Coordinates of C-alpha atoms and ligand atoms in Angstrom, one line a residue:
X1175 CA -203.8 -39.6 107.2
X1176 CA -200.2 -41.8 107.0
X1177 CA -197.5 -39.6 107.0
X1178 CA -194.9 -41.1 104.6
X1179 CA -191.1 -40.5 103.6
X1180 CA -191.0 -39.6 100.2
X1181 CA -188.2 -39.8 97.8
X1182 CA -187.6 -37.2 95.1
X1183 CA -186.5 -38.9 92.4
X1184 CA -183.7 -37.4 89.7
X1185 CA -183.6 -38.6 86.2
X1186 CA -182.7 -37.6 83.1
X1187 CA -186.2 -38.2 81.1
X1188 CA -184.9 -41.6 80.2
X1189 CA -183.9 -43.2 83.3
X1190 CA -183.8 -42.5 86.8
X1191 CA -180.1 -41.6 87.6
X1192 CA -178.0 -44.1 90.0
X1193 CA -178.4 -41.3 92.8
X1194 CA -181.9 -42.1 93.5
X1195 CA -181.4 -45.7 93.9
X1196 CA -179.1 -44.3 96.8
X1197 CA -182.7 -42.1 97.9
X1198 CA -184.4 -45.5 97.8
X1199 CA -181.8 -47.4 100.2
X1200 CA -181.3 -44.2 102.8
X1201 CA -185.3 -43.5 102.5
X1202 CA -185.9 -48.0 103.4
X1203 CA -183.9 -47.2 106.4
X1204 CA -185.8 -44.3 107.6
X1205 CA -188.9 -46.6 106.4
X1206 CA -188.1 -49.3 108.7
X1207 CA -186.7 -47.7 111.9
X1208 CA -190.2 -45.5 111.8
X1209 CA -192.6 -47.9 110.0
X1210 CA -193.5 -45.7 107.4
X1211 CA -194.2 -46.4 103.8
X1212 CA -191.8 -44.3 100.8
X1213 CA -193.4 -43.2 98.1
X1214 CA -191.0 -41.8 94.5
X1215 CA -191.8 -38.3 93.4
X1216 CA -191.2 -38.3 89.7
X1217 CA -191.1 -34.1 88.8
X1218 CA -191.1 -33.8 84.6
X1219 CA -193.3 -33.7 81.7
X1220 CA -193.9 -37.2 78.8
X1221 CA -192.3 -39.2 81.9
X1222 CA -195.2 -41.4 81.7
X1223 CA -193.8 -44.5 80.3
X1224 CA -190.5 -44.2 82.6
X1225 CA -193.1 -43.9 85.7
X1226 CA -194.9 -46.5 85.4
X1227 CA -192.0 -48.8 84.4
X1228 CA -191.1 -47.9 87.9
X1229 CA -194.3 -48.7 89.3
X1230 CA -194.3 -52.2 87.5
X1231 CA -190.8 -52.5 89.8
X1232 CA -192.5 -52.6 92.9
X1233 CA -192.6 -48.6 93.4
X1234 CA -195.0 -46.3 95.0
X1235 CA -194.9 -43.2 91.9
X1236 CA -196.7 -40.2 91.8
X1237 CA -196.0 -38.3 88.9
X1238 CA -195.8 -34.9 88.9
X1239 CA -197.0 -33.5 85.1
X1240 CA -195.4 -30.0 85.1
X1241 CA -192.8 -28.8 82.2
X1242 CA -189.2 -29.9 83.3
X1243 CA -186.3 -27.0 85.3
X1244 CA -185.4 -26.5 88.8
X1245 CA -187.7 -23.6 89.6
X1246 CA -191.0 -25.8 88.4
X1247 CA -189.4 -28.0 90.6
X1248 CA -189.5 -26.0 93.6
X1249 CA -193.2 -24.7 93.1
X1250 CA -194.5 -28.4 91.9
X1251 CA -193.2 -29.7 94.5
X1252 CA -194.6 -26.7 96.7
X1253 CA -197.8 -27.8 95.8
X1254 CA -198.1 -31.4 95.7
X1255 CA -196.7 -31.1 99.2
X1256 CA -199.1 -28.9 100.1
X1257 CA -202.1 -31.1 100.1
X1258 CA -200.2 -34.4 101.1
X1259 CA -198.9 -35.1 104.3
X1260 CA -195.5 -36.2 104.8
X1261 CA -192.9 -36.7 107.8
X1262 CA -189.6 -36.9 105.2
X1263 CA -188.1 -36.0 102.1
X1264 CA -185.4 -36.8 100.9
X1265 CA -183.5 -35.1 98.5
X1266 CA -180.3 -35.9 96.2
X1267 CA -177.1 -33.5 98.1
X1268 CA -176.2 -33.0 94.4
X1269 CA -176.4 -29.6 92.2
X1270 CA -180.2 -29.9 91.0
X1271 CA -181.2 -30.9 94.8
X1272 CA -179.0 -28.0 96.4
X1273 CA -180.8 -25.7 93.8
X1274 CA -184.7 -26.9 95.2
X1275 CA -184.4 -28.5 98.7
X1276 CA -183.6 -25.6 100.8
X1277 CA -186.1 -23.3 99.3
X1278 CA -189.0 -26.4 99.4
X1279 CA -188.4 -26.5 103.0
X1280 CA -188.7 -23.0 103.8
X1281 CA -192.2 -23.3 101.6
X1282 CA -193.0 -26.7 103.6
X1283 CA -192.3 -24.5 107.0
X1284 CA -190.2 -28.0 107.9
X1285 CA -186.5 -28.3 109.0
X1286 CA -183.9 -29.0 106.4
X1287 CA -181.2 -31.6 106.9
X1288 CA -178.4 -31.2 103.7
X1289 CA -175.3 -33.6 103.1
X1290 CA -176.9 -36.2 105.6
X1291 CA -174.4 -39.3 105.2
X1292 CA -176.1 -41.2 108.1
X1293 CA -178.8 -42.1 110.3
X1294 CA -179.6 -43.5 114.0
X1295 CA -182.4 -43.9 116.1
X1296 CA -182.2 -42.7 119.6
X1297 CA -185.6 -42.4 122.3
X1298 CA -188.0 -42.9 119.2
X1299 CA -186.5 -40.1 117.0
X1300 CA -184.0 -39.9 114.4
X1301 CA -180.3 -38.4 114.1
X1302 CA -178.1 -37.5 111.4
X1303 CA -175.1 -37.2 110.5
X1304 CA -173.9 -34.4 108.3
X1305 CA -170.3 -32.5 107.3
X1306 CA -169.6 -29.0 108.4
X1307 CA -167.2 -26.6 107.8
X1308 CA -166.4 -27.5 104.4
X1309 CA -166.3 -31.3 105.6
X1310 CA -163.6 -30.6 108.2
X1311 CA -165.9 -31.9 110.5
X1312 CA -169.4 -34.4 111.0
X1313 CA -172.0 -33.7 113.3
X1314 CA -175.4 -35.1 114.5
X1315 CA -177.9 -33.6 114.2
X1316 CA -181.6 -34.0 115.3
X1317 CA -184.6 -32.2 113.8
X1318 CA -187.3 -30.8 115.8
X1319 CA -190.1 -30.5 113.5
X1320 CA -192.6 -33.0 112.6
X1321 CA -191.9 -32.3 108.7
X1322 CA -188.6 -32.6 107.6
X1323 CA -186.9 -31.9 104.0
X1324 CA -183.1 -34.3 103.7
X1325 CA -180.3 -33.5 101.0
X1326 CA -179.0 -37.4 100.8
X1327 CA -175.2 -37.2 100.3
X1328 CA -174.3 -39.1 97.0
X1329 CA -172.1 -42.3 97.8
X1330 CA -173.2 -42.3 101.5
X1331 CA -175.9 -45.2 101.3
X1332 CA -175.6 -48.2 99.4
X1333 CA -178.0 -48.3 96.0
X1334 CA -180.9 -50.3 96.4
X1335 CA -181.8 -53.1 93.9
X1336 CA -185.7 -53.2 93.0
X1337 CA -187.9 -55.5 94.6
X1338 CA -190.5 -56.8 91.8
X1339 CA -192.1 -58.9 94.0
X1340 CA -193.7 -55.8 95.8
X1341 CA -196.6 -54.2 94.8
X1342 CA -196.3 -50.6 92.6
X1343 CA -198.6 -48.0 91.7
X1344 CA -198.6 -44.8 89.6
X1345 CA -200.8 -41.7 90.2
X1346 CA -200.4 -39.2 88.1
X1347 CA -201.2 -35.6 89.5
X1348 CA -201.4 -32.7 86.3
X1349 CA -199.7 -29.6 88.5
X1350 CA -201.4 -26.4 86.5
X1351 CA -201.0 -22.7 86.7
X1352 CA -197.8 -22.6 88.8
X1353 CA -196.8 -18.5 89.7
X1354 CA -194.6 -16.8 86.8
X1355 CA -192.9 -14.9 90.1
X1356 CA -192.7 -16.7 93.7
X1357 CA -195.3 -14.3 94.5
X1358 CA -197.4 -17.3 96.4
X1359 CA -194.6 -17.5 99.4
X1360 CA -196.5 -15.4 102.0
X1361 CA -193.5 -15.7 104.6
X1362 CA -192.3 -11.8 105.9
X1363 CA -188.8 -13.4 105.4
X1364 CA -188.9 -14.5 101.5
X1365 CA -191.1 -11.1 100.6
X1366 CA -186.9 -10.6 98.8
X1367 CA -188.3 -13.3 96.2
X1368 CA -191.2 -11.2 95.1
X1369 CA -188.6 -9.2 93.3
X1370 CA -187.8 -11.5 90.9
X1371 CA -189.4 -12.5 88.0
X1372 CA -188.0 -16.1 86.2
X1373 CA -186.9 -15.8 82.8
X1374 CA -186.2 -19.6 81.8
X1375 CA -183.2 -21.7 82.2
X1376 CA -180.0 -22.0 79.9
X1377 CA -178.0 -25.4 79.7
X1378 CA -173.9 -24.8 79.4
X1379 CA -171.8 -26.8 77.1
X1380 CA -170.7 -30.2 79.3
X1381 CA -168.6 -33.1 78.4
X1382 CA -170.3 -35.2 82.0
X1383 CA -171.6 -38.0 79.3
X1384 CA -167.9 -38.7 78.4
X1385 CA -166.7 -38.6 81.9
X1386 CA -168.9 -40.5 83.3
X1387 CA -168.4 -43.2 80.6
X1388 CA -165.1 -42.9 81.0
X1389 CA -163.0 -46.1 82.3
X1390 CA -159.9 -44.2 83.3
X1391 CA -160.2 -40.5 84.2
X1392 CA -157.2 -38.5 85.0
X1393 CA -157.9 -35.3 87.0
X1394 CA -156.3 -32.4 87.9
X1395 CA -156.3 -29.9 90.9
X1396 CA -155.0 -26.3 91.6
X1397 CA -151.6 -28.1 91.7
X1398 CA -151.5 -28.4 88.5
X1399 CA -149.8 -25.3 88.1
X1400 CA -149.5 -24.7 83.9
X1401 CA -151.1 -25.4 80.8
X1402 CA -147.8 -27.5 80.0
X1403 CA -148.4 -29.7 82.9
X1404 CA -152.0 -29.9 81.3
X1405 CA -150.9 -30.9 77.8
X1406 CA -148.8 -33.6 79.2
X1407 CA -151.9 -34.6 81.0
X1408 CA -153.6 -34.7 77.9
X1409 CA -150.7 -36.8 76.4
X1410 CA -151.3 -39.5 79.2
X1411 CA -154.9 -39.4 78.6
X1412 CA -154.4 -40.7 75.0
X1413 CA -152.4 -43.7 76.1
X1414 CA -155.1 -45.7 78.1
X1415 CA -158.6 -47.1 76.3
X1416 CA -161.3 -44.8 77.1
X1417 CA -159.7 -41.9 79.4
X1418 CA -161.4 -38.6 79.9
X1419 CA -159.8 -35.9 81.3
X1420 CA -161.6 -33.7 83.9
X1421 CA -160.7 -31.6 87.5
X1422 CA -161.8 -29.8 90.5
X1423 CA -163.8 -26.6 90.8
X1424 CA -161.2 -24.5 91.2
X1425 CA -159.1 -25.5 87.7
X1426 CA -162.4 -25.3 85.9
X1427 CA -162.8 -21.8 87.7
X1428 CA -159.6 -20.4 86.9
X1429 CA -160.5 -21.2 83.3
X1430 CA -157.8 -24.0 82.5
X1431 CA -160.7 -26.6 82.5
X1432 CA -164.2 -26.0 80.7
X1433 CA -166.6 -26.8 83.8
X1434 CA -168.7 -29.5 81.9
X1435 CA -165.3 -31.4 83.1
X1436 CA -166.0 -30.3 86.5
X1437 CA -166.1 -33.5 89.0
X1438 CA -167.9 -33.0 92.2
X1439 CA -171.2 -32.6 93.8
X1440 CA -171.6 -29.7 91.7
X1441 CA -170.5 -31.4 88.7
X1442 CA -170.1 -34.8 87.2
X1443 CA -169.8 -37.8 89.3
X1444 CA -167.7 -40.9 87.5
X1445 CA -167.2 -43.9 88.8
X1446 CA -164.1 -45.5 86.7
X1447 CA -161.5 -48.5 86.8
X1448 CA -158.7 -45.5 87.5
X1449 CA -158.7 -42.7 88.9
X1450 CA -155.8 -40.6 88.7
X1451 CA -155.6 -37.4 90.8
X1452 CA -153.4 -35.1 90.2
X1453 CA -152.6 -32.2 92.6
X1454 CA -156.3 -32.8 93.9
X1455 CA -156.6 -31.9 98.0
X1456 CA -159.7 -33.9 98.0
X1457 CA -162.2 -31.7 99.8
X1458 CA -165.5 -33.4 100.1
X1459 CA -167.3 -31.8 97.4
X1460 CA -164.7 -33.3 95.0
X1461 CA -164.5 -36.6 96.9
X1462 CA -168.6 -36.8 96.4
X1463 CA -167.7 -36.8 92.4
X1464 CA -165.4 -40.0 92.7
X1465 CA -165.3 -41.8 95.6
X1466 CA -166.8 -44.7 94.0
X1467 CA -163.8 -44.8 91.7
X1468 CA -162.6 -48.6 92.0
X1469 CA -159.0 -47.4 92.1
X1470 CA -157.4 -44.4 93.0
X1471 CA -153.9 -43.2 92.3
X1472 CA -153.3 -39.4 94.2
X1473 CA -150.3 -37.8 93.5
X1474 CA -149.7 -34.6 95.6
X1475 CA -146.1 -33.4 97.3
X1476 CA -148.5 -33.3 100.5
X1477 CA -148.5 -35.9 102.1
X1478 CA -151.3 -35.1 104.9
X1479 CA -153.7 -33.6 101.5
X1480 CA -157.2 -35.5 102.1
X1481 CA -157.1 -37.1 99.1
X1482 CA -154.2 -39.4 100.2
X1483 CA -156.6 -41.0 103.0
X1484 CA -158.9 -42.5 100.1
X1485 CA -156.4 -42.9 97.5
X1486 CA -155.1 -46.7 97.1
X1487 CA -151.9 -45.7 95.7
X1488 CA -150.2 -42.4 97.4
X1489 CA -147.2 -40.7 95.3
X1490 CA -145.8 -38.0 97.2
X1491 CA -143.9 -36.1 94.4
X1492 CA -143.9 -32.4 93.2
X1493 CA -146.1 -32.7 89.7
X1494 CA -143.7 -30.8 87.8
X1495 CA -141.2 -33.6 88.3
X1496 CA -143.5 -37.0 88.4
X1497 CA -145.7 -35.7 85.2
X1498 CA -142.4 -35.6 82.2
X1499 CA -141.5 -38.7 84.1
X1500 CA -144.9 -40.4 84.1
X1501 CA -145.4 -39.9 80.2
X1502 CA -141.9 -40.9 79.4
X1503 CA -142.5 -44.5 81.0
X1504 CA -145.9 -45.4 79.7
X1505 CA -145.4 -44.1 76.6
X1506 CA -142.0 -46.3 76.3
X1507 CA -139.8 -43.0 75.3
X1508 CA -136.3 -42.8 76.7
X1509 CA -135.6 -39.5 77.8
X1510 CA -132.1 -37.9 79.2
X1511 CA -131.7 -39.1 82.5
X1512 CA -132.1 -42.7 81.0
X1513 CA -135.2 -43.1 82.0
X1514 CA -136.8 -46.6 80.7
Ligands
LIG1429 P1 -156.7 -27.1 96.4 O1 -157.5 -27.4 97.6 O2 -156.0 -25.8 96.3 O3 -155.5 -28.3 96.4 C1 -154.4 -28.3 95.6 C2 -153.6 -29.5 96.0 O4 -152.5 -29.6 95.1 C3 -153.0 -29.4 97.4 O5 -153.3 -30.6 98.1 C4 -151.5 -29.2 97.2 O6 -150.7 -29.9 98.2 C5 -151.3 -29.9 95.8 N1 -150.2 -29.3 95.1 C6 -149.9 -28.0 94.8 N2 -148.9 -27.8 94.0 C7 -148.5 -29.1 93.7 C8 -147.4 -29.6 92.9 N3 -146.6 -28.8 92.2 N4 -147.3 -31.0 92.8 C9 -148.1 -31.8 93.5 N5 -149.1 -31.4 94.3 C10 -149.3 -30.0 94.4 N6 -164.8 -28.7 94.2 C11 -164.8 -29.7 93.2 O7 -163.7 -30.2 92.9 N7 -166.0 -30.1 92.7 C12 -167.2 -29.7 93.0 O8 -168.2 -30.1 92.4 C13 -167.3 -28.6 94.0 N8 -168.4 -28.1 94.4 C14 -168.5 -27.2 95.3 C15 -169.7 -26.7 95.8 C16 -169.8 -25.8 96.8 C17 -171.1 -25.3 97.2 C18 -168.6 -25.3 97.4 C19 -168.6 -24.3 98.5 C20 -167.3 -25.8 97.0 C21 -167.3 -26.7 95.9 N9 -166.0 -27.2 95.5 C22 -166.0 -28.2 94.5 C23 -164.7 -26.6 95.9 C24 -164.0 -27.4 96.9 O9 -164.5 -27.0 98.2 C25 -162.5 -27.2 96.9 O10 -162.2 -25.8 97.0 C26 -161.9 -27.7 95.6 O11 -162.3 -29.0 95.3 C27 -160.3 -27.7 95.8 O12 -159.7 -28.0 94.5 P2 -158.2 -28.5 94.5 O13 -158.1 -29.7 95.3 O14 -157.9 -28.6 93.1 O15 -157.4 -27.3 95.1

């Protein structure tokens, strides 16, 4: 049998989302260096027209019929796997892959790669590059099973455009009678799992759809400091065409925020004209969220903060000074210090 590199594919029932295209590019790589062919998982239920309008692209589907959550994933996935051979999959580094990846290894018995933002071929077999230590550092890694499970890290590879001058196909495979518990996992080590039973899955409030529509998006970071430096963020917001207003983990967190504002790996990723962050340290899980912002303005009173290194405009001011400032100019007020 060929062992293939598969790609899981995340969509939203409509669509595939822009991440997978990034699956597609990073999984061709893999594809060529190894001469394998890659094949889309799509995991979902009435995703039958959306698959094979992929197929009629020029892609490889299988079609996995279950009902639609992260823990059908896991076990769906569990199974298809489990009666077709594979060498890779690869995985979107993003809060739905997080959830199902590591788990569908340990099911798979394969290594697991997560945050991989590169790859190199060395003797025949295949490094990669992935952030440690909460992205203070890369390394390279090299797997040394024969199956491997990858979590891609979003905005590492390049989207690729679909080739309708290759051949597609779509097989659809029904997945039936998937465990109620996680009872089938027969490893000593994951007997833990057998204690809990899956009650059904709960979606949270989330304004992603405005902010990743958003042209301009003004965030804000733990330097924020008080709901008065919010409100004047707020105030700025209403000046430019299309402006949402969102932040990092820790300011949704803390409460200040609602997290569907959230940007990051665990939470929206936007992709605007402007992006303006605002005491934002720029740890990689936030950079994941934005770095394909076309311009970035970072305003932090540290200078050495990571988010400087990405931003195209640095402003090295305390907030509590550059924000009354900042709203008096754009929005044309004259305040005290004769500010025009
Ligand atoms: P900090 O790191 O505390 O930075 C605050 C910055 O503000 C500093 O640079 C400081 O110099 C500056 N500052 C302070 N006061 C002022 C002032 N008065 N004027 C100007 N500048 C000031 N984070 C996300 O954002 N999104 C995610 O999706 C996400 N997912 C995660 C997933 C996992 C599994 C984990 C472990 C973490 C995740 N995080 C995420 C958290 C992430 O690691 C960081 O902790 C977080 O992004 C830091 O937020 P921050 O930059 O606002 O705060």
């Amino acid at each position: 049998m060929n062992k293939k590199i598969y790609v899981i594919a995340q969509h939203d029932g409509k669509g595939i989302s822009p991440i997978t295209h990034e699956l597609l590019a990073f999984a061709g790589k893999v594809a060529t260096l190894q001469s394998l062919c890659v094949e889309l998982v799509l995991v979902g239920n009435t995703l039958f027209s959306l698959a094979s309008d992929l197929a009629d692209k020029g892609i490889v589907v299988n079609l996995l019929d279950v009902a639609d959550d992260n823990r059908i994933y896991k076990q769906a996935l569990g199974a298809f796997f489990g009666r077709h051979e594979f060498a890779w999959i690869c995985t979107a580094h993003t809060a739905q892959g997080m959830d199902f990846s590591p788990g569908l290894a340990v099911k798979l018995a394969a290594a697991h790669v997560s945050g991989v933002k590169d790859v190199e071929a060395e003797n025949g077999a295949l490094n990669f590059l992935r952030a440690m230590e909460n992205g203070k550092k890369l390394a390279w890694v090299s797997p040394l099973t024969q199956r491997v499970v990858l979590s891609i890290q979003p905005g590492a590879f390049k989207p690729q455009k679909l080739d309708i001058s290759t051949e597609g196909a779509l097989t659809v495979h029904h997945i039936k009678n998937l465990p109620v518990t996680a009872g089938d996992v027969s490893s000593d080590s994951c007997k833990a799992w057998k204690k809990i039973r899956f009650k059904g899955v709960k979606k949270t409030p989330s304004d992603m759809k405005g902010l990743s529509q958003a042209s301009v998006v003004l965030a804000v970071g733990n330097g924020i400091g008080s709901q008065e430096n919010l409100d004047i963020v707020y105030k700025l917001a209403r000046l430019f065409h299309k402006c949402a207003v969102g932040g990092s983990r820790i300011v949704c967190d803390s409460g200040l925020l609602s997290h569907g504002r959230q940007v990051g790996i665990t939470g929206a990723v936007v992709a605007p004209s402007l992006y303006m962050a605002c005491g934002i340290s720029g740890a990689f899980q936030h950079l994941a969220g934005m770095d394909q912002s076309e311009f970035v303005v970072s305003i932090n009173r540290d200078p050495t903060a990571p988010m400087m290194n990405m931003a195209d405009v640095c402003i090295v001011e305390d907030l509590n000074t550059f924000l009354p400032i900042c709203l008096a100019i754009l929005s044309g007020e004259k305040n005290g210090n004769g500010i025009e």
